[in-house]
Each structure stands twice: as C-alpha cells, then as structure tokens.
C-alpha cells in the first residue's frame, strides 16, 4: 500500500519561502515521477511541477522562476520550495505520485498573510 | 499551455440519474486524460486514466471516453456518494493542466 505523508509550515508572511516535504511509504520510489499540485480556496487544481529519482525536474512555466523541487532518495522523500510568496499563493498544497496522480498526500493548507 | 475547459461548471441531478460531464482541450492530447473525484476537505481521487481506463476499485457506473480534444465522464446511475466535484486533467503536455471542475449537486 502506497502512502504519501506531507508536512511543512502552514502560515507564512508575504515575501517568505514556502517549504514542504513529502515522504513516500510503500511501492517503488525510483519508478515514478513525483508531483506537487495546489488548490486555492474554492478554486481548481494547479500543477506546480514534478521530479524523478535522478533529480530531473519539470515546472509549471508560470511558477518556474520561484519554484524548486528536490529529492532525497535515501529517505524516499521529495520537497517543494516556493519563494517570494504573496497572498495569491494561499492554497492547499498536495504531493502526489505520477503524472496522472494515483496516490496523494493529505494536503497542507498554506496561508500567506501579514 | 493546453487549456482544459469543463462543462457544466455546476450540475444538479438526482439519485438514479445518468450524468455526463465534458472536458475539451485546446489542442490534441491524444488519450492522456484523467478524471478525479474530490469531496470537501479531501484530496482528489483518481477515477479514470488514459481517457477510458477505470481505476481499480472504482465502481463500474463510472466510465470515460474520448480522444484528441473532446472527452466525457459518464455516471450511469447516480448514487448518494457521487455528489462531489469532478476534475479533468491532461498529462500529455507540460504543464499538466486541470479543468476548472464540475460540482455535482442534488
């Protein structure tokens, strides 16, 4: 059974950096892309980016200048950093497995407010 | 980016109804389309992948069809547990974009 467990700070101020980590339990870590997806309150889903075990990444062009996704294969974990936060970055952030996401983390509400 | 347009945005229906949700892509995505169900406060759940393949454990009243730019999700006979929001997603071309969602309500 594959499980994704994510954590990170939930309340940040404008201009700060969001940092979230997702740990993967069960299944193969090296056979899949690992994704971050977000959902602003009451709105639709937005794909942020993905990483594979080698460290190769793909990012949403609209966020590319502010996003870094990294991987720690020794711990079966991957992480998201998003800098220069504004209120528009307030959202539930999800980690997920694959390009079509079969498994999801529980979600983390990140609120950006002064 | 490939734009994904879902219709309708909101759908009112009753238990036992057959409902169809449509997703249109701004360019061909072949069959690289997924459908998700999301309930309030929960992560989305994968229902259909590659346009028409039913995810394991998903009831057979759900089905998907289409290719290229036009896709549909059909629920053959609505059950109380099906009232939720449904999202389509293309995973053919970066960045992998979602539709705006369809809220299915009583």
Short mmCIF file of C-alpha atoms in Angstrom, two decimals:
data_model
loop_
_atom_site.label_atom_id
_atom_site.label_comp_id
_atom_site.label_asym_id
_atom_site.label_seq_id
_atom_site.Cartn_x
_atom_site.Cartn_y
_atom_site.Cartn_z
CA UNK A 1 0.00 0.00 0.00
CA UNK A 2 1.43 3.33 -1.08
CA UNK A 3 1.10 6.25 1.31
CA UNK A 4 2.28 9.83 0.99
CA UNK A 5 2.70 11.92 4.12
CA UNK A 6 3.49 15.61 3.84
CA UNK A 7 4.42 18.34 6.27
CA UNK A 8 5.54 21.95 6.45
CA UNK A 9 4.69 25.38 7.79
CA UNK A 10 1.09 26.49 7.30
CA UNK A 11 1.25 30.24 7.99
CA UNK A 12 3.74 32.42 6.20
CA UNK A 13 4.21 36.13 5.57
CA UNK A 14 4.47 37.82 2.18
CA UNK A 15 7.95 37.54 0.63
CA UNK A 16 8.80 34.44 2.71
CA UNK A 17 9.57 30.98 1.33
CA UNK A 18 7.21 28.02 1.47
CA UNK A 19 8.87 24.72 2.31
CA UNK A 20 7.03 21.38 2.21
CA UNK A 21 8.28 17.80 2.30
CA UNK A 22 6.53 14.60 1.25
CA UNK A 23 7.57 11.14 2.42
CA UNK A 24 6.66 8.07 0.40
CA UNK A 25 5.91 4.76 2.07
CA UNK A 26 5.46 1.58 0.09
CA UNK A 27 5.93 0.89 -3.58
CA UNK A 28 8.86 1.84 -5.74
CA UNK A 29 10.30 5.34 -5.38
CA UNK A 30 12.53 5.19 -8.43
CA UNK A 31 9.92 4.14 -10.99
CA UNK A 32 7.72 7.23 -10.88
CA UNK A 33 7.56 10.97 -11.24
CA UNK A 34 6.59 12.79 -8.03
CA UNK A 35 4.42 15.88 -8.26
CA UNK A 36 3.26 18.93 -6.36
CA UNK A 37 -0.21 20.30 -7.03
CA UNK A 38 -2.05 23.16 -5.33
CA UNK A 39 -5.63 24.32 -4.95
CA UNK A 40 -6.55 27.86 -3.85
CA UNK A 41 -9.61 28.01 -1.59
CA UNK A 42 -12.76 27.39 -3.61
CA UNK A 43 -10.84 27.07 -6.88
CA UNK A 44 -9.47 24.44 -9.22
CA UNK A 45 -6.25 22.44 -9.19
CA UNK A 46 -2.92 23.77 -10.47
CA UNK A 47 0.06 21.56 -11.32
CA UNK A 48 3.25 23.01 -9.86
CA UNK A 49 5.92 20.60 -11.02
CA UNK A 50 7.44 17.14 -10.86
CA UNK A 51 10.69 15.34 -10.12
CA UNK A 52 12.09 11.89 -10.72
CA UNK A 53 14.65 9.99 -8.61
CA UNK A 54 17.55 11.22 -10.74
CA UNK A 55 16.66 14.79 -9.79
CA UNK A 56 15.37 15.78 -13.20
CA UNK A 57 12.52 18.27 -12.86
CA UNK A 58 9.74 19.88 -14.87
CA UNK A 59 7.97 23.01 -13.68
CA UNK A 60 4.85 24.98 -14.49
CA UNK A 61 6.18 27.93 -16.54
CA UNK A 62 4.02 30.34 -14.57
CA UNK A 63 5.84 29.39 -11.35
CA UNK A 64 9.23 28.34 -12.69
CA UNK A 65 11.10 31.44 -11.54
CA UNK A 66 10.07 30.85 -7.90
CA UNK A 67 9.92 27.05 -7.54
CA UNK A 68 12.46 24.42 -6.61
CA UNK A 69 11.58 20.73 -6.26
CA UNK A 70 14.24 18.43 -4.84
CA UNK A 71 14.53 14.76 -3.95
CA UNK A 72 16.23 12.72 -1.24
CA UNK A 73 16.30 9.15 -2.49
CA UNK A 74 17.93 7.88 0.72
CA UNK A 75 14.76 8.79 2.60
CA UNK A 76 12.20 8.34 -0.20
CA UNK A 77 11.25 11.99 0.18
CA UNK A 78 10.80 14.95 -2.12
CA UNK A 79 10.39 18.61 -1.28
CA UNK A 80 8.92 21.85 -2.58
CA UNK A 81 10.22 25.36 -2.09
CA UNK A 82 8.33 28.38 -3.38
CA UNK A 83 9.84 31.79 -2.73
CA UNK A 84 8.65 35.40 -2.82
CA UNK A 85 5.22 34.43 -1.55
CA UNK A 86 2.16 36.61 -2.00
CA UNK A 87 -1.46 36.21 -0.91
CA UNK A 88 -2.14 34.59 -4.30
CA UNK A 89 -0.06 31.59 -3.18
CA UNK A 90 -2.54 30.78 -0.41
CA UNK A 91 -3.74 27.29 -1.21
CA UNK A 92 -3.89 23.66 -0.15
CA UNK A 93 -0.70 22.06 -1.42
CA UNK A 94 -0.68 18.36 -2.30
CA UNK A 95 2.09 15.95 -3.10
CA UNK A 96 1.21 13.11 -5.45
CA UNK A 97 2.65 10.19 -7.34
CA UNK A 98 2.82 10.27 -11.09
CA UNK A 99 1.68 12.50 -13.90
CA UNK A 100 -1.81 11.19 -13.51
CA UNK A 101 -1.93 11.13 -9.74
CA UNK A 102 -2.94 7.77 -8.38
CA UNK A 103 -1.78 8.49 -4.84
CA UNK A 104 -1.99 11.78 -2.97
CA UNK A 105 -0.76 13.25 0.28
CA UNK A 106 -3.26 14.56 2.77
CA UNK A 107 -2.76 18.18 1.75
CA UNK A 108 -1.33 21.15 3.65
CA UNK A 109 -3.14 24.47 3.86
CA UNK A 110 -0.61 27.23 3.38
CA UNK A 111 -1.85 30.71 4.22
CA UNK A 112 0.15 33.76 3.21
CA UNK A 113 -0.82 36.75 5.29
CA UNK A 114 0.83 39.67 7.02
CA UNK B 1 -0.20 25.68 -22.02
CA UNK B 2 -3.02 23.36 -23.02
CA UNK B 3 -6.28 24.85 -21.77
CA UNK B 4 -8.86 22.43 -20.38
CA UNK B 5 -12.49 23.54 -20.37
CA UNK B 6 -15.03 21.57 -18.40
CA UNK B 7 -18.78 21.85 -18.74
CA UNK B 8 -21.01 22.36 -17.00
CA UNK B 9 -19.46 24.14 -14.01
CA UNK B 10 -22.35 23.02 -11.83
CA UNK B 11 -24.75 20.17 -12.41
CA UNK B 12 -27.91 19.49 -10.45
CA UNK B 13 -29.09 15.90 -10.54
CA UNK B 14 -30.92 13.24 -8.57
CA UNK B 15 -30.10 9.75 -7.37
CA UNK B 16 -30.51 7.34 -10.27
CA UNK B 17 -29.86 9.94 -12.96
CA UNK B 18 -27.38 9.44 -15.78
CA UNK B 19 -24.99 12.38 -15.97
CA UNK B 20 -22.34 13.40 -18.46
CA UNK B 21 -19.50 15.85 -17.84
CA UNK B 22 -17.48 17.16 -20.77
CA UNK B 23 -13.85 18.24 -20.94
CA UNK B 24 -12.39 19.96 -24.00
CA UNK B 25 -8.69 20.51 -24.66
CA UNK B 26 -7.35 23.50 -26.59
CA UNK B 27 -5.17 21.13 -28.64
CA UNK B 28 -4.92 17.41 -29.10
CA UNK B 29 -3.83 15.49 -26.01
CA UNK B 30 -4.29 12.05 -27.59
CA UNK B 31 -5.79 9.96 -24.78
CA UNK B 32 -3.70 11.37 -21.94
CA UNK B 33 -6.61 12.46 -19.81
CA UNK B 34 -7.55 11.64 -16.24
CA UNK B 35 -10.71 12.23 -14.23
CA UNK B 36 -10.76 12.79 -10.47
CA UNK B 37 -13.47 12.99 -7.84
CA UNK B 38 -12.98 15.37 -4.93
CA UNK B 39 -15.04 15.76 -1.77
CA UNK B 40 -14.77 18.77 0.56
CA UNK B 41 -11.61 18.79 2.63
CA UNK B 42 -10.21 15.72 0.87
CA UNK B 43 -7.55 15.08 -1.74
CA UNK B 44 -8.80 14.20 -5.22
CA UNK B 45 -9.33 10.53 -6.02
CA UNK B 46 -8.38 9.07 -9.39
CA UNK B 47 -11.37 7.61 -11.24
CA UNK B 48 -10.33 7.26 -14.88
CA UNK B 49 -6.94 7.40 -16.61
CA UNK B 50 -5.87 7.39 -20.24
CA UNK B 51 -9.36 8.68 -21.05
CA UNK B 52 -11.21 5.40 -20.62
CA UNK B 53 -9.44 3.09 -18.18
CA UNK B 54 -11.28 2.60 -14.91
CA UNK B 55 -9.07 2.84 -11.86
CA UNK B 56 -9.04 -0.24 -9.65
CA UNK B 57 -11.78 -0.18 -7.03
CA UNK B 58 -13.87 2.48 -8.79
CA UNK B 59 -17.48 1.42 -9.39
CA UNK B 60 -18.38 0.43 -12.94
CA UNK B 61 -21.10 3.08 -13.13
CA UNK B 62 -18.23 5.48 -13.93
CA UNK B 63 -16.92 5.47 -17.47
CA UNK B 64 -14.79 7.72 -19.63
CA UNK B 65 -14.49 8.20 -23.36
CA UNK B 66 -12.93 10.42 -25.98
CA UNK B 67 -9.61 11.20 -27.61
CA UNK B 68 -7.91 14.18 -29.18
CA UNK B 69 -9.70 17.22 -27.79
CA UNK B 70 -13.12 16.03 -26.56
CA UNK B 71 -13.70 13.80 -23.56
CA UNK B 72 -16.61 12.77 -21.41
CA UNK B 73 -17.11 11.30 -17.96
CA UNK B 74 -20.39 9.43 -17.58
CA UNK B 75 -22.01 8.25 -14.37
CA UNK B 76 -24.67 5.77 -15.41
CA UNK B 77 -26.83 5.85 -12.28
CA UNK B 78 -26.02 8.43 -9.64
CA UNK B 79 -25.57 7.23 -6.09
CA UNK B 80 -25.62 9.43 -2.97
CA UNK B 81 -21.84 9.04 -2.59
CA UNK B 82 -21.26 10.54 -6.07
CA UNK B 83 -22.20 14.11 -5.16
CA UNK B 84 -18.80 15.78 -5.32
CA UNK B 85 -16.61 17.90 -7.57
CA UNK B 86 -15.07 16.31 -10.65
CA UNK B 87 -11.84 17.45 -12.32
CA UNK B 88 -10.27 16.51 -15.62
CA UNK B 89 -6.50 16.72 -16.18
CA UNK B 90 -4.37 16.43 -19.28
CA UNK B 91 -0.96 14.84 -18.86
CA UNK B 92 0.16 14.93 -22.48
CA UNK B 93 1.99 18.26 -22.46
CA UNK B 94 3.74 20.37 -19.82
CA UNK B 95 2.42 21.84 -17.78
CA UNK B 96 -0.20 19.26 -16.88
CA UNK B 97 -3.34 21.33 -16.70
CA UNK B 98 -6.66 20.73 -14.99
CA UNK B 99 -10.16 21.78 -15.90
CA UNK B 100 -11.90 24.24 -13.60
CA UNK B 101 -14.03 21.49 -12.03
CA UNK B 102 -17.68 20.44 -12.18
CA UNK B 103 -19.67 20.48 -8.96
CA UNK B 104 -22.32 17.78 -8.96
CA UNK B 105 -25.09 18.62 -6.53
CA UNK B 106 -28.52 17.44 -5.60
#
